[in-house]
CSV table of C-alpha atoms and ligand atoms in Angstrom, one decimal:
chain,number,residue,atom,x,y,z
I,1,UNK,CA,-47.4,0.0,201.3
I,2,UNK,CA,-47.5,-1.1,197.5
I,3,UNK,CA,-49.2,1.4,195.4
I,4,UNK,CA,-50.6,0.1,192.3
I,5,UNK,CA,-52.1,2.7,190.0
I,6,UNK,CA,-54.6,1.6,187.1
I,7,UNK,CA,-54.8,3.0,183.8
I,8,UNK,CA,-57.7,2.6,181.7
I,9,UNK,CA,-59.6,4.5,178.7
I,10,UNK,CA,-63.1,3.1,179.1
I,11,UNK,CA,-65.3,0.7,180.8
I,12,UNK,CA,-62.7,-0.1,182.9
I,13,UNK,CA,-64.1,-4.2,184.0
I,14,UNK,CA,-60.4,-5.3,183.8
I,15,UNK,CA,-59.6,-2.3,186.4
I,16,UNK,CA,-63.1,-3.4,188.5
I,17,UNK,CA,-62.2,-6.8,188.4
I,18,UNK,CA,-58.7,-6.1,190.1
I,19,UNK,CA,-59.9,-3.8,192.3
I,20,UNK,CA,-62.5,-6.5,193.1
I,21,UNK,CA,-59.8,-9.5,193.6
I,22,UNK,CA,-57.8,-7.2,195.6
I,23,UNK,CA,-60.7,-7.1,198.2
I,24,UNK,CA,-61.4,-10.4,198.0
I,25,UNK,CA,-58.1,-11.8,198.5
I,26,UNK,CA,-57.3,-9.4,200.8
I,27,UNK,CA,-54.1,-7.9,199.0
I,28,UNK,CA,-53.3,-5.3,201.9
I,29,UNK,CA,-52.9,-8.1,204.3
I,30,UNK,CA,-51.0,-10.7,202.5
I,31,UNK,CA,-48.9,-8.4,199.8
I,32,UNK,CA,-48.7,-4.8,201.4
I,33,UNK,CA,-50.3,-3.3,198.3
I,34,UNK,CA,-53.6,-1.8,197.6
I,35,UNK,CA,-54.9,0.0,194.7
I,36,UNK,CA,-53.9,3.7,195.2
I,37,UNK,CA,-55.4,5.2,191.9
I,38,UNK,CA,-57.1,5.0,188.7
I,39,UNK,CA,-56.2,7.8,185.9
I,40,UNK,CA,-58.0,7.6,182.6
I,41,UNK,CA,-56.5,9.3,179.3
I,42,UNK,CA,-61.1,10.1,178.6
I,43,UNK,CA,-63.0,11.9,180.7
I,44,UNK,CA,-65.9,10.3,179.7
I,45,UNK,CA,-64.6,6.7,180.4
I,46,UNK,CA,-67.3,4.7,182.4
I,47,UNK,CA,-64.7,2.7,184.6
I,48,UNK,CA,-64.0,6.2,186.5
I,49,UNK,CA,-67.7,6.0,188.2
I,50,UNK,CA,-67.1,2.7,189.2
I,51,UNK,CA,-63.2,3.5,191.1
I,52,UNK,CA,-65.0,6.4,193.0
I,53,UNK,CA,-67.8,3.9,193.9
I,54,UNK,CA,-64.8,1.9,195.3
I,55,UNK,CA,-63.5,4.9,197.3
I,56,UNK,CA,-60.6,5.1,194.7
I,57,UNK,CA,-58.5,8.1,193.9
I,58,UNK,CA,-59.5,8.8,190.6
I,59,UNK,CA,-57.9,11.4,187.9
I,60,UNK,CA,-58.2,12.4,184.1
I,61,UNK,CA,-54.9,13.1,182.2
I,62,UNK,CA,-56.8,13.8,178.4
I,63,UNK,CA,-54.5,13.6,176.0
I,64,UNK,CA,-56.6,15.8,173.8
I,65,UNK,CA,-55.3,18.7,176.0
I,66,UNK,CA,-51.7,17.8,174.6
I,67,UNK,CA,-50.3,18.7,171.6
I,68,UNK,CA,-47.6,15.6,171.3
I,69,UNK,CA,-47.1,12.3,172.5
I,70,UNK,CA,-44.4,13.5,174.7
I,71,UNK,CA,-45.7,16.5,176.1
I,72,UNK,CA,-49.2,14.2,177.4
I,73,UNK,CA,-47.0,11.2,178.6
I,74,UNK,CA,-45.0,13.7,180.9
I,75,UNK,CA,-47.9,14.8,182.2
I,76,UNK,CA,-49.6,11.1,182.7
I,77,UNK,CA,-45.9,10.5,184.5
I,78,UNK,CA,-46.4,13.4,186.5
I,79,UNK,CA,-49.8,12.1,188.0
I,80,UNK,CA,-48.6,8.5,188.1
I,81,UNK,CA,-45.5,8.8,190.4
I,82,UNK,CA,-47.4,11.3,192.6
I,83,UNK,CA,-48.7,8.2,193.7
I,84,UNK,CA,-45.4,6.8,194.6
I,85,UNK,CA,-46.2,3.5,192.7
I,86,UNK,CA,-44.8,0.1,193.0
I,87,UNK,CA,-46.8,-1.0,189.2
I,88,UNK,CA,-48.4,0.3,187.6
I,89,UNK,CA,-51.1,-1.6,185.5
I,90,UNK,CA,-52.7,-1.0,182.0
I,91,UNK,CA,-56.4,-2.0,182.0
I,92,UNK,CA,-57.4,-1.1,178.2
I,93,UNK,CA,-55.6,1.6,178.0
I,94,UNK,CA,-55.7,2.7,175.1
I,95,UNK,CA,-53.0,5.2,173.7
I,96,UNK,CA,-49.5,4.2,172.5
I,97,UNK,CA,-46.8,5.0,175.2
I,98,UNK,CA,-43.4,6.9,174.0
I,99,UNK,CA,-40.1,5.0,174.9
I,100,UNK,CA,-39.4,7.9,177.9
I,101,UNK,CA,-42.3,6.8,179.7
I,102,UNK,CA,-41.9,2.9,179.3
I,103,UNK,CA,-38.2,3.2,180.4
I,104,UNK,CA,-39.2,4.7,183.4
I,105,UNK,CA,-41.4,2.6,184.6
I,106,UNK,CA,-39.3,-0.8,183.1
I,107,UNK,CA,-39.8,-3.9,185.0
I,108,UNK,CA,-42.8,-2.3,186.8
I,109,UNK,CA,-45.5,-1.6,183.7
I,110,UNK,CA,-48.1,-4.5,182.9
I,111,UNK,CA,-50.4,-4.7,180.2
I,112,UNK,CA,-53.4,-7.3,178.9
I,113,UNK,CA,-54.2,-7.8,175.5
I,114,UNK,CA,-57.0,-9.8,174.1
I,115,UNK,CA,-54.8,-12.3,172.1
I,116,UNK,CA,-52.3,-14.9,172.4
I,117,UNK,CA,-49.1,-12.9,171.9
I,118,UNK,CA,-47.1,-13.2,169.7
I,119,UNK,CA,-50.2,-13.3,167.3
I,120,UNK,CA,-52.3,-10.2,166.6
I,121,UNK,CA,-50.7,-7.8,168.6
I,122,UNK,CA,-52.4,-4.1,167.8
I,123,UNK,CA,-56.2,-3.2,167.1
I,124,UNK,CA,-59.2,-5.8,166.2
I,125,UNK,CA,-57.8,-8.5,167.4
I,126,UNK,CA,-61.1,-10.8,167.6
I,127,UNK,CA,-61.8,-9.9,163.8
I,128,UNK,CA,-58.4,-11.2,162.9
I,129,UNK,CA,-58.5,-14.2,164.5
I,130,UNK,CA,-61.7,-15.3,163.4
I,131,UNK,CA,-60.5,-14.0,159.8
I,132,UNK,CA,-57.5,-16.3,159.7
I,133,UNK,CA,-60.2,-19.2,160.7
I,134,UNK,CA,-58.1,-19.4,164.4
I,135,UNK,CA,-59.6,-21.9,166.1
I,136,UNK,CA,-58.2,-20.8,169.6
I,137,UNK,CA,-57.9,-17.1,170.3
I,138,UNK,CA,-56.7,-15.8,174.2
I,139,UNK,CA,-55.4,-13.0,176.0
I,140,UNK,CA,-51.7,-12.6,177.5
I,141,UNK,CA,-50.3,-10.7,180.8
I,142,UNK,CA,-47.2,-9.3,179.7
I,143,UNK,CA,-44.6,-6.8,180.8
I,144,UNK,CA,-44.8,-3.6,178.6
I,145,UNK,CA,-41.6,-3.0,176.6
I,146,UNK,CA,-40.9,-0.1,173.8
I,147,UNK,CA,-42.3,-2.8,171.0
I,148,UNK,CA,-45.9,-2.1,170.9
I,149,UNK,CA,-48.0,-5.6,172.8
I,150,UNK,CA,-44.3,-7.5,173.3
I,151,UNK,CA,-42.1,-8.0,176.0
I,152,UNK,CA,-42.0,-10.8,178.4
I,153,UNK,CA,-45.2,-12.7,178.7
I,154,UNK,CA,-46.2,-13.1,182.4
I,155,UNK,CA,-49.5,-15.1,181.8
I,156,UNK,CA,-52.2,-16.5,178.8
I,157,UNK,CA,-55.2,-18.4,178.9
I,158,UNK,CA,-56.7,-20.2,175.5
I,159,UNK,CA,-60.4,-19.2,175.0
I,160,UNK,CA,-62.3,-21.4,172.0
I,161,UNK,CA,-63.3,-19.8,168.4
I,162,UNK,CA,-67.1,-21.0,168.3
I,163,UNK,CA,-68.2,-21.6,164.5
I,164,UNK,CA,-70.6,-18.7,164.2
I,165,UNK,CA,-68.8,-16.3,166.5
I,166,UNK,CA,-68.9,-12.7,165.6
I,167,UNK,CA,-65.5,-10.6,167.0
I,168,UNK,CA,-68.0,-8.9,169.8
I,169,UNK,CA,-68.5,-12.6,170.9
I,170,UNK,CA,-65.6,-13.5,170.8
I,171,UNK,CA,-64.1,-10.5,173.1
I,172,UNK,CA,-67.6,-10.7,175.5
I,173,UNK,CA,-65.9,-15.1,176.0
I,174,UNK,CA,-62.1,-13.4,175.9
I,175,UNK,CA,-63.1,-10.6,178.4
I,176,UNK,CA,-64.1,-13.0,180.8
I,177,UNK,CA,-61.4,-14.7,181.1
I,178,UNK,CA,-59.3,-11.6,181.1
I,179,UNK,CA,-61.3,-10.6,184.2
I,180,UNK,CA,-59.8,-13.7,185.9
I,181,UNK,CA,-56.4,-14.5,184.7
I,182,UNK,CA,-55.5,-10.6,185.4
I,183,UNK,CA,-55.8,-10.5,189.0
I,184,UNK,CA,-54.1,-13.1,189.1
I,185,UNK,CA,-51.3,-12.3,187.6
I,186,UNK,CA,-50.8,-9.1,189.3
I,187,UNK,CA,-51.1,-11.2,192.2
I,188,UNK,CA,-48.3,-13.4,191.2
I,189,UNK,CA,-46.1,-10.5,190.2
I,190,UNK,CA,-46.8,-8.8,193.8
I,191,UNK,CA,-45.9,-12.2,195.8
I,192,UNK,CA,-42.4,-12.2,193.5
I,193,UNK,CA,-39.4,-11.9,196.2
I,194,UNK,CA,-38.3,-8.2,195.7
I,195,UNK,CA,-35.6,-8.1,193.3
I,196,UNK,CA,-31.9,-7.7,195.0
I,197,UNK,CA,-30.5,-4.1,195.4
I,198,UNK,CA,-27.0,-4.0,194.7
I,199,UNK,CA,-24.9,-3.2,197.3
U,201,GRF,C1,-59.9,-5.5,177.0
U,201,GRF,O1,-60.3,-6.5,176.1
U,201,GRF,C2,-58.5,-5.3,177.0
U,201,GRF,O2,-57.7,-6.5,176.8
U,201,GRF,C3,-58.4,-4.5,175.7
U,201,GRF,O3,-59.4,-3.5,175.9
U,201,GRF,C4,-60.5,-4.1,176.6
U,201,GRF,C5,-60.7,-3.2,177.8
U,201,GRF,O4,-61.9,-3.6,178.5
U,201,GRF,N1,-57.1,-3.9,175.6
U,201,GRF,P1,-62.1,-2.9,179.9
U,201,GRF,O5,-61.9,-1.4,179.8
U,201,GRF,O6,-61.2,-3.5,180.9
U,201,GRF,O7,-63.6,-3.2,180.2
């Protein structure tokens, strides 16, 4: 079995909509893989409620109980591969991830964010956009690397700038379309042939 774990720092829809796809398109049968956990970096995050709904294993690594970036992404490493995972998937997510962790899970660590890479990678994305009088703003599938929102870009989709959009209508039009083109991708990246083992 495929073991995908989900990370996530807050309402988790990205993680509700995989979790949802995964179900519908019946991801056990036709890819092996199922959704093995959620772990959020907030106690408090709201997509948490909605994984146990699921029947998901859920955990809390808080990286308030940490005193450095290292010491909380051991831990967060710790809880991850006792899942045994085959990807591991960032679903707004929000902390910045030390070079350790990323090289250990490279070529198996996926992230969204709400803009079309390479443009406005980092925070308040929608604001920018709009400030820069972008016409087209988007989201990108993308395999994490140590650069903060680069590395190879797996999947986009364009979303319009309306005239009198504010950036929370902009992300509410974005998020939408992140709740679609994300399954999907992970999709894609599961039916991949697996990659050759030397011999
Ligand atoms: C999404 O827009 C994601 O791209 C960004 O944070 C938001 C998370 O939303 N990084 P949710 O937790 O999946 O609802």
């Amino acid at each position: 079995m495929k073991n995908i774990v989900i990370l996530i720092s807050g309402s988790g829809s990205n993680m509700a909509a995989i979790v949802r796809a995964a179900e519908r398109e019946g991801w056990a049968r036709r890819f092996d893989a199922r959704i093995a956990a959620v772990i959020s970096n907030k106690a408090d995050a709201a997509g948490l409620a909605i994984a146990r709904a699921q029947g998901i294993a859920t955990e809390v690594v808080a990286h308030k109980d940490f005193d450095t970036r290292e010491a909380f992404d051991g831990a967060l490493a710790r809880a991850i591969d006792a899942q045994a995972p085959t990807l591991v998937v960032l679903a707004g997510f929000m902390r910045i991830l030390t070079p350790a962790f990323v090289a250990h899970y490279e070529g198996r660590l996926l992230n969204i964010h709400p803009s079309l890479l390479p443009a406005f990678p980092g925070l308040r994305t929608h604001q920018r956009a709009i400030e820069a009088g972008c016409r087209v703003a988007g989201l990108t599938v993308h395999e994490v690397t140590v650069e903060l929102d680069h590395g190879p870009i797996l999947a986009q989709a364009a979303v319009p700038v309306m005239p009198d959009d504010t950036a929370d209508t902009l992300a509410a039009r974005v998020l939408a379309h992140e709740h679609r083109v994300y399954p999907q991708a992970i999709a894609a990246w599961l039916a991949r042939p697996a990659p050759a083992t030397p011999a």
